[in-house]
């Protein structure tokens, strides 16, 4: 039985089938959410980001219970930094550069404590985990192949930061033919006005990048589908 979900979204209603849809959780890592990681090394106040964790947890729990596919991404580099262009490492004047030793291990390096997804959203066995060297989840990763193997057509996005890795990943997905929806209360930026602007630009022009909706709309639709 396919389970069809239909709910109010902007710029217009969104429809998907659980079996053909993936929940994509972008970079909910200690490096962005906790002090001492990459986000703070760039001069950001990281405190804002933790507020979305309960809403993300609620969606993740419901999506798992429905048997939906879950994809987690991590922005991360190989320990030898061969996949980190010098342009990325040297841009700006960070307190600590990618690969430098910080309080949570080497900044943005695979396997280091700071590079792990926060415990509250820890990937479960068999969920897909994508390590990505870029801001987008498709660049130099096997994500497209993993989604095609499962005939996934639509993506629900959560994670951080809204205008950087989330928006880049949504744009990459949009160009690959996926319908994308961003859960408004499950994403955050270090700059609240950038989050607002991103939500507006995603759904402008008839959904030029995709849809946005509060997570409550998705959860209500999932509750209805279960009772149907
Ligand atoms: N700096 C910033 O806002 N974001 C990133 O560098 N990566 C992600 O968004 N994950």
mmCIF file of C-alpha atoms and ligand atoms in Angstrom:
data_model
loop_
_atom_site.group_PDB
_atom_site.id
_atom_site.type_symbol
_atom_site.label_atom_id
_atom_site.label_comp_id
_atom_site.label_asym_id
_atom_site.label_seq_id
_atom_site.Cartn_x
_atom_site.Cartn_y
_atom_site.Cartn_z
ATOM 1 C CA UNK A 1 0.000 0.000 0.000
ATOM 2 C CA UNK A 2 1.397 3.421 -0.885
ATOM 3 C CA UNK A 3 0.759 6.120 1.660
ATOM 4 C CA UNK A 4 -0.035 9.435 0.073
ATOM 5 C CA UNK A 5 0.517 12.597 2.098
ATOM 6 C CA UNK A 6 -1.141 15.884 1.211
ATOM 7 C CA UNK A 7 -0.718 19.083 3.179
ATOM 8 C CA UNK A 8 -0.809 22.867 2.962
ATOM 9 C CA UNK A 9 2.494 24.424 1.968
ATOM 10 C CA UNK A 10 3.722 27.488 0.132
ATOM 11 C CA UNK A 11 3.403 28.475 -2.671
ATOM 12 C CA UNK A 12 0.737 25.748 -2.958
ATOM 13 C CA UNK A 13 -0.206 22.358 -1.524
ATOM 14 C CA UNK A 14 2.385 19.560 -1.448
ATOM 15 C CA UNK A 15 1.748 15.884 -2.180
ATOM 16 C CA UNK A 16 4.082 12.935 -1.783
ATOM 17 C CA UNK A 17 4.115 9.206 -1.216
ATOM 18 C CA UNK A 18 6.118 8.052 1.798
ATOM 19 C CA UNK A 19 7.678 5.242 -0.280
ATOM 20 C CA UNK A 20 8.992 7.686 -2.923
ATOM 21 C CA UNK A 21 10.128 10.414 -0.527
ATOM 22 C CA UNK A 22 13.260 10.845 1.592
ATOM 23 C CA UNK A 23 13.779 12.964 4.693
ATOM 24 C CA UNK A 24 17.153 14.677 4.174
ATOM 25 C CA UNK A 25 18.765 16.073 7.338
ATOM 26 C CA UNK A 26 21.580 18.444 6.496
ATOM 27 C CA UNK A 27 24.665 18.723 8.713
ATOM 28 C CA UNK A 28 23.142 18.570 12.225
ATOM 29 C CA UNK A 29 26.693 18.160 13.514
ATOM 30 C CA UNK A 30 28.434 19.274 16.668
ATOM 31 C CA UNK A 31 30.753 21.326 14.399
ATOM 32 C CA UNK A 32 27.848 23.688 13.615
ATOM 33 C CA UNK A 33 25.651 23.460 16.694
ATOM 34 C CA UNK A 34 28.060 23.365 19.651
ATOM 35 C CA UNK A 35 30.688 25.892 20.753
ATOM 36 C CA UNK A 36 34.242 25.057 19.705
ATOM 37 C CA UNK A 37 33.455 23.758 16.222
ATOM 38 C CA UNK A 38 33.605 25.001 12.643
ATOM 39 C CA UNK A 39 30.616 27.334 12.935
ATOM 40 C CA UNK A 40 32.074 29.195 15.875
ATOM 41 C CA UNK A 41 35.536 29.274 14.236
ATOM 42 C CA UNK A 42 33.978 31.389 11.466
ATOM 43 C CA UNK A 43 32.918 33.967 14.058
ATOM 44 C CA UNK A 44 29.291 32.861 14.438
ATOM 45 C CA UNK A 45 27.174 32.705 17.597
ATOM 46 C CA UNK A 46 26.113 29.049 17.434
ATOM 47 C CA UNK A 47 23.498 29.276 20.217
ATOM 48 C CA UNK A 48 20.611 29.981 17.803
ATOM 49 C CA UNK A 49 20.818 26.639 16.042
ATOM 50 C CA UNK A 50 20.019 24.303 18.956
ATOM 51 C CA UNK A 51 16.448 25.628 19.165
ATOM 52 C CA UNK A 52 15.333 23.572 16.144
ATOM 53 C CA UNK A 53 16.452 20.220 17.603
ATOM 54 C CA UNK A 54 13.100 19.263 19.248
ATOM 55 C CA UNK A 55 11.151 19.978 16.024
ATOM 56 C CA UNK A 56 13.699 17.971 13.995
ATOM 57 C CA UNK A 57 13.442 15.104 16.489
ATOM 58 C CA UNK A 58 9.646 15.030 16.226
ATOM 59 C CA UNK A 59 9.769 14.788 12.422
ATOM 60 C CA UNK A 60 12.562 12.206 12.462
ATOM 61 C CA UNK A 61 10.663 10.016 14.941
ATOM 62 C CA UNK A 62 7.435 10.188 12.928
ATOM 63 C CA UNK A 63 9.214 9.557 9.619
ATOM 64 C CA UNK A 64 11.007 6.523 11.073
ATOM 65 C CA UNK A 65 7.732 5.157 12.444
ATOM 66 C CA UNK A 66 6.211 5.533 8.966
ATOM 67 C CA UNK A 67 9.107 3.538 7.504
ATOM 68 C CA UNK A 68 10.328 6.451 5.352
ATOM 69 C CA UNK A 69 13.877 6.693 4.033
ATOM 70 C CA UNK A 70 16.177 8.920 6.094
ATOM 71 C CA UNK A 71 19.361 10.540 4.771
ATOM 72 C CA UNK A 72 21.788 12.312 7.100
ATOM 73 C CA UNK A 73 24.615 14.445 5.732
ATOM 74 C CA UNK A 74 27.827 15.627 7.338
ATOM 75 C CA UNK A 75 30.061 18.368 5.990
ATOM 76 C CA UNK A 76 33.437 16.730 6.421
ATOM 77 C CA UNK A 77 36.869 16.305 4.946
ATOM 78 C CA UNK A 78 39.365 13.496 4.753
ATOM 79 C CA UNK A 79 42.084 13.644 7.420
ATOM 80 C CA UNK A 80 44.675 14.475 4.705
ATOM 81 C CA UNK A 81 42.400 17.319 3.490
ATOM 82 C CA UNK A 82 42.850 16.116 -0.115
ATOM 83 C CA UNK A 83 39.163 16.916 -0.675
ATOM 84 C CA UNK A 84 39.371 20.414 0.841
ATOM 85 C CA UNK A 85 40.285 23.027 -1.741
ATOM 86 C CA UNK A 86 42.763 25.602 -0.380
ATOM 87 C CA UNK A 87 40.229 28.258 -1.400
ATOM 88 C CA UNK A 88 37.797 26.800 1.163
ATOM 89 C CA UNK A 89 40.398 26.345 3.899
ATOM 90 C CA UNK A 90 41.978 29.773 3.537
ATOM 91 C CA UNK A 91 38.917 31.959 2.915
ATOM 92 C CA UNK A 92 38.470 34.748 5.439
ATOM 93 C CA UNK A 93 40.321 34.907 8.711
ATOM 94 C CA UNK A 94 38.937 32.040 10.816
ATOM 95 C CA UNK A 95 40.050 31.494 14.411
ATOM 96 C CA UNK A 96 40.724 27.867 13.473
ATOM 97 C CA UNK A 97 41.003 26.561 9.914
ATOM 98 C CA UNK A 98 39.558 23.277 8.612
ATOM 99 C CA UNK A 99 41.932 20.549 9.838
ATOM 100 C CA UNK A 100 43.230 22.549 12.822
ATOM 101 C CA UNK A 101 42.886 21.053 16.287
ATOM 102 C CA UNK A 102 39.998 22.540 18.269
ATOM 103 C CA UNK A 103 38.239 21.606 21.519
ATOM 104 C CA UNK A 104 36.210 18.890 19.722
ATOM 105 C CA UNK A 105 39.090 17.521 17.661
ATOM 106 C CA UNK A 106 40.197 18.588 14.187
ATOM 107 C CA UNK A 107 37.791 21.082 12.662
ATOM 108 C CA UNK A 108 35.423 19.560 10.029
ATOM 109 C CA UNK A 109 37.461 16.351 9.702
ATOM 110 C CA UNK A 110 35.829 12.913 9.341
ATOM 111 C CA UNK A 111 35.809 10.775 12.492
ATOM 112 C CA UNK A 112 36.555 13.648 14.896
ATOM 113 C CA UNK A 113 34.146 14.210 17.822
ATOM 114 C CA UNK A 114 33.044 17.598 16.492
ATOM 115 C CA UNK A 115 32.199 16.133 13.106
ATOM 116 C CA UNK A 116 29.556 13.750 14.498
ATOM 117 C CA UNK A 117 25.838 14.292 14.200
ATOM 118 C CA UNK A 118 24.407 15.420 17.548
ATOM 119 C CA UNK A 119 23.164 12.599 19.792
ATOM 120 C CA UNK A 120 19.546 13.778 19.639
ATOM 121 C CA UNK A 121 19.450 13.059 15.883
ATOM 122 C CA UNK A 122 21.950 10.197 15.739
ATOM 123 C CA UNK A 123 21.575 8.089 12.567
ATOM 124 C CA UNK A 124 19.946 4.692 13.102
ATOM 125 C CA UNK A 125 21.302 1.483 11.586
ATOM 126 C CA UNK A 126 20.520 1.274 7.838
ATOM 127 C CA UNK A 127 19.853 5.011 7.493
ATOM 128 C CA UNK A 128 21.982 6.646 4.805
ATOM 129 C CA UNK A 129 24.858 8.834 5.987
ATOM 130 C CA UNK A 130 26.545 10.986 3.344
ATOM 131 C CA UNK A 131 29.897 12.648 4.001
ATOM 132 C CA UNK A 132 30.130 15.674 1.757
ATOM 133 C CA UNK A 133 33.158 17.864 1.109
ATOM 134 C CA UNK A 134 31.075 20.718 -0.304
ATOM 135 C CA UNK A 135 28.088 22.747 0.792
ATOM 136 C CA UNK A 136 25.750 20.777 -1.481
ATOM 137 C CA UNK A 137 24.818 17.168 -0.640
ATOM 138 C CA UNK A 138 25.169 15.950 -4.248
ATOM 139 C CA UNK A 139 28.619 17.343 -5.122
ATOM 140 C CA UNK A 140 31.256 14.559 -4.967
ATOM 141 C CA UNK A 141 28.940 12.170 -3.074
ATOM 142 C CA UNK A 142 26.931 9.001 -3.905
ATOM 143 C CA UNK A 143 23.612 10.627 -2.890
ATOM 144 C CA UNK A 144 22.053 10.658 -6.378
ATOM 145 C CA UNK A 145 22.815 6.936 -6.816
ATOM 146 C CA UNK A 146 21.414 6.077 -3.372
ATOM 147 C CA UNK A 147 18.157 7.928 -4.122
ATOM 148 C CA UNK A 148 17.812 6.481 -7.627
ATOM 149 C CA UNK A 149 18.258 2.920 -6.316
ATOM 150 C CA UNK A 150 15.144 3.492 -4.213
ATOM 151 C CA UNK A 151 13.187 5.413 -6.889
ATOM 152 C CA UNK A 152 12.937 8.465 -4.630
ATOM 153 C CA UNK A 153 11.238 11.450 -6.343
ATOM 154 C CA UNK A 154 10.628 13.951 -3.524
ATOM 155 C CA UNK A 155 12.788 15.267 -0.699
ATOM 156 C CA UNK A 156 11.839 16.813 2.647
ATOM 157 C CA UNK A 157 14.670 18.962 3.994
ATOM 158 C CA UNK A 158 15.691 19.878 7.547
ATOM 159 C CA UNK A 159 19.013 21.036 8.997
ATOM 160 C CA UNK A 160 21.598 23.792 9.029
ATOM 161 C CA UNK A 161 22.385 26.314 7.890
ATOM 162 C CA UNK A 162 19.397 27.430 5.880
ATOM 163 C CA UNK A 163 21.104 29.642 3.332
ATOM 164 C CA UNK A 164 24.345 27.692 3.035
ATOM 165 C CA UNK A 165 24.231 23.869 2.994
ATOM 166 C CA UNK A 166 20.447 23.467 3.050
ATOM 167 C CA UNK A 167 19.750 25.873 0.217
ATOM 168 C CA UNK A 168 22.710 24.641 -1.860
ATOM 169 C CA UNK A 169 21.526 21.037 -1.461
ATOM 170 C CA UNK A 170 17.948 21.962 -2.389
ATOM 171 C CA UNK A 171 19.132 23.739 -5.517
ATOM 172 C CA UNK A 172 21.276 20.766 -6.506
ATOM 173 C CA UNK A 173 18.292 18.455 -5.927
ATOM 174 C CA UNK A 174 15.952 20.735 -7.865
ATOM 175 C CA UNK A 175 18.250 20.632 -10.897
ATOM 176 C CA UNK A 176 18.264 16.826 -10.669
ATOM 177 C CA UNK A 177 14.477 16.702 -10.916
ATOM 178 C CA UNK A 178 13.419 16.222 -7.296
ATOM 179 C CA UNK A 179 10.478 18.061 -5.771
ATOM 180 C CA UNK A 180 11.880 19.604 -2.597
ATOM 181 C CA UNK A 181 10.138 20.903 0.512
ATOM 182 C CA UNK A 182 11.890 22.744 3.332
ATOM 183 C CA UNK A 183 10.405 22.319 6.833
ATOM 184 C CA UNK A 184 10.359 25.891 8.095
ATOM 185 C CA UNK A 185 10.807 25.276 11.833
ATOM 186 C CA UNK A 186 13.393 22.524 11.290
ATOM 187 C CA UNK A 187 16.065 24.736 9.746
ATOM 188 C CA UNK A 188 18.086 27.640 11.115
ATOM 189 C CA UNK A 189 20.788 30.110 10.189
ATOM 190 C CA UNK A 190 23.333 32.049 12.222
ATOM 191 C CA UNK A 191 21.592 35.060 10.594
ATOM 192 C CA UNK A 192 17.784 35.002 11.134
ATOM 193 C CA UNK A 193 17.214 37.393 8.248
ATOM 194 C CA UNK A 194 19.021 34.983 5.907
ATOM 195 C CA UNK A 195 16.678 32.184 6.977
ATOM 196 C CA UNK A 196 13.666 34.383 6.250
ATOM 197 C CA UNK A 197 15.091 35.400 2.886
ATOM 198 C CA UNK A 198 15.867 31.790 1.953
ATOM 199 C CA UNK A 199 12.357 30.594 2.745
ATOM 200 C CA UNK A 200 11.007 33.414 0.592
ATOM 201 C CA UNK A 201 13.348 32.768 -2.335
ATOM 202 C CA UNK A 202 12.737 28.984 -2.347
ATOM 203 C CA UNK A 203 8.967 29.394 -2.773
ATOM 204 C CA UNK A 204 8.962 32.562 -4.931
ATOM 205 C CA UNK A 205 8.134 32.486 -8.628
ATOM 206 C CA UNK A 206 5.739 29.551 -8.261
ATOM 207 C CA UNK A 207 8.198 27.470 -6.223
ATOM 208 C CA UNK A 208 11.323 28.127 -8.283
ATOM 209 C CA UNK A 209 13.345 25.898 -5.906
ATOM 210 C CA UNK A 210 10.502 24.154 -4.084
ATOM 211 C CA UNK A 211 8.018 24.384 -1.255
ATOM 212 C CA UNK A 212 8.123 25.401 2.415
ATOM 213 C CA UNK A 213 5.782 24.330 5.231
ATOM 214 C CA UNK A 214 5.702 24.155 9.033
ATOM 215 C CA UNK A 215 6.499 20.652 10.308
ATOM 216 C CA UNK A 216 3.070 20.514 12.005
ATOM 217 C CA UNK A 217 1.455 20.287 8.548
ATOM 218 C CA UNK A 218 3.563 17.248 7.628
ATOM 219 C CA UNK A 219 2.976 15.585 11.004
ATOM 220 C CA UNK A 220 -0.792 16.117 10.790
ATOM 221 C CA UNK A 221 -0.866 14.611 7.289
ATOM 222 C CA UNK A 222 1.142 11.617 8.504
ATOM 223 C CA UNK A 223 -1.285 11.105 11.393
ATOM 224 C CA UNK A 224 -4.214 11.142 8.963
ATOM 225 C CA UNK A 225 -2.501 8.712 6.575
ATOM 226 C CA UNK A 226 -1.955 6.301 9.477
ATOM 227 C CA UNK A 227 -5.619 6.432 10.477
ATOM 228 C CA UNK A 228 -6.889 6.065 6.895
HETATM 229 N N1 LIG B 1 28.853 28.648 7.629
HETATM 230 C C1 LIG B 1 27.623 28.210 7.453
HETATM 231 O O1 LIG B 1 26.631 28.915 7.663
HETATM 232 N N2 LIG B 1 27.407 26.935 7.029
HETATM 233 C C2 LIG B 1 28.359 26.034 6.622
HETATM 234 O O2 LIG B 1 29.536 26.325 6.493
HETATM 235 N N3 LIG B 1 27.933 24.747 6.368
HETATM 236 C C3 LIG B 1 26.601 24.331 6.448
HETATM 237 O O3 LIG B 1 25.678 25.106 6.241
HETATM 238 N N4 LIG B 1 26.380 23.076 6.824
#
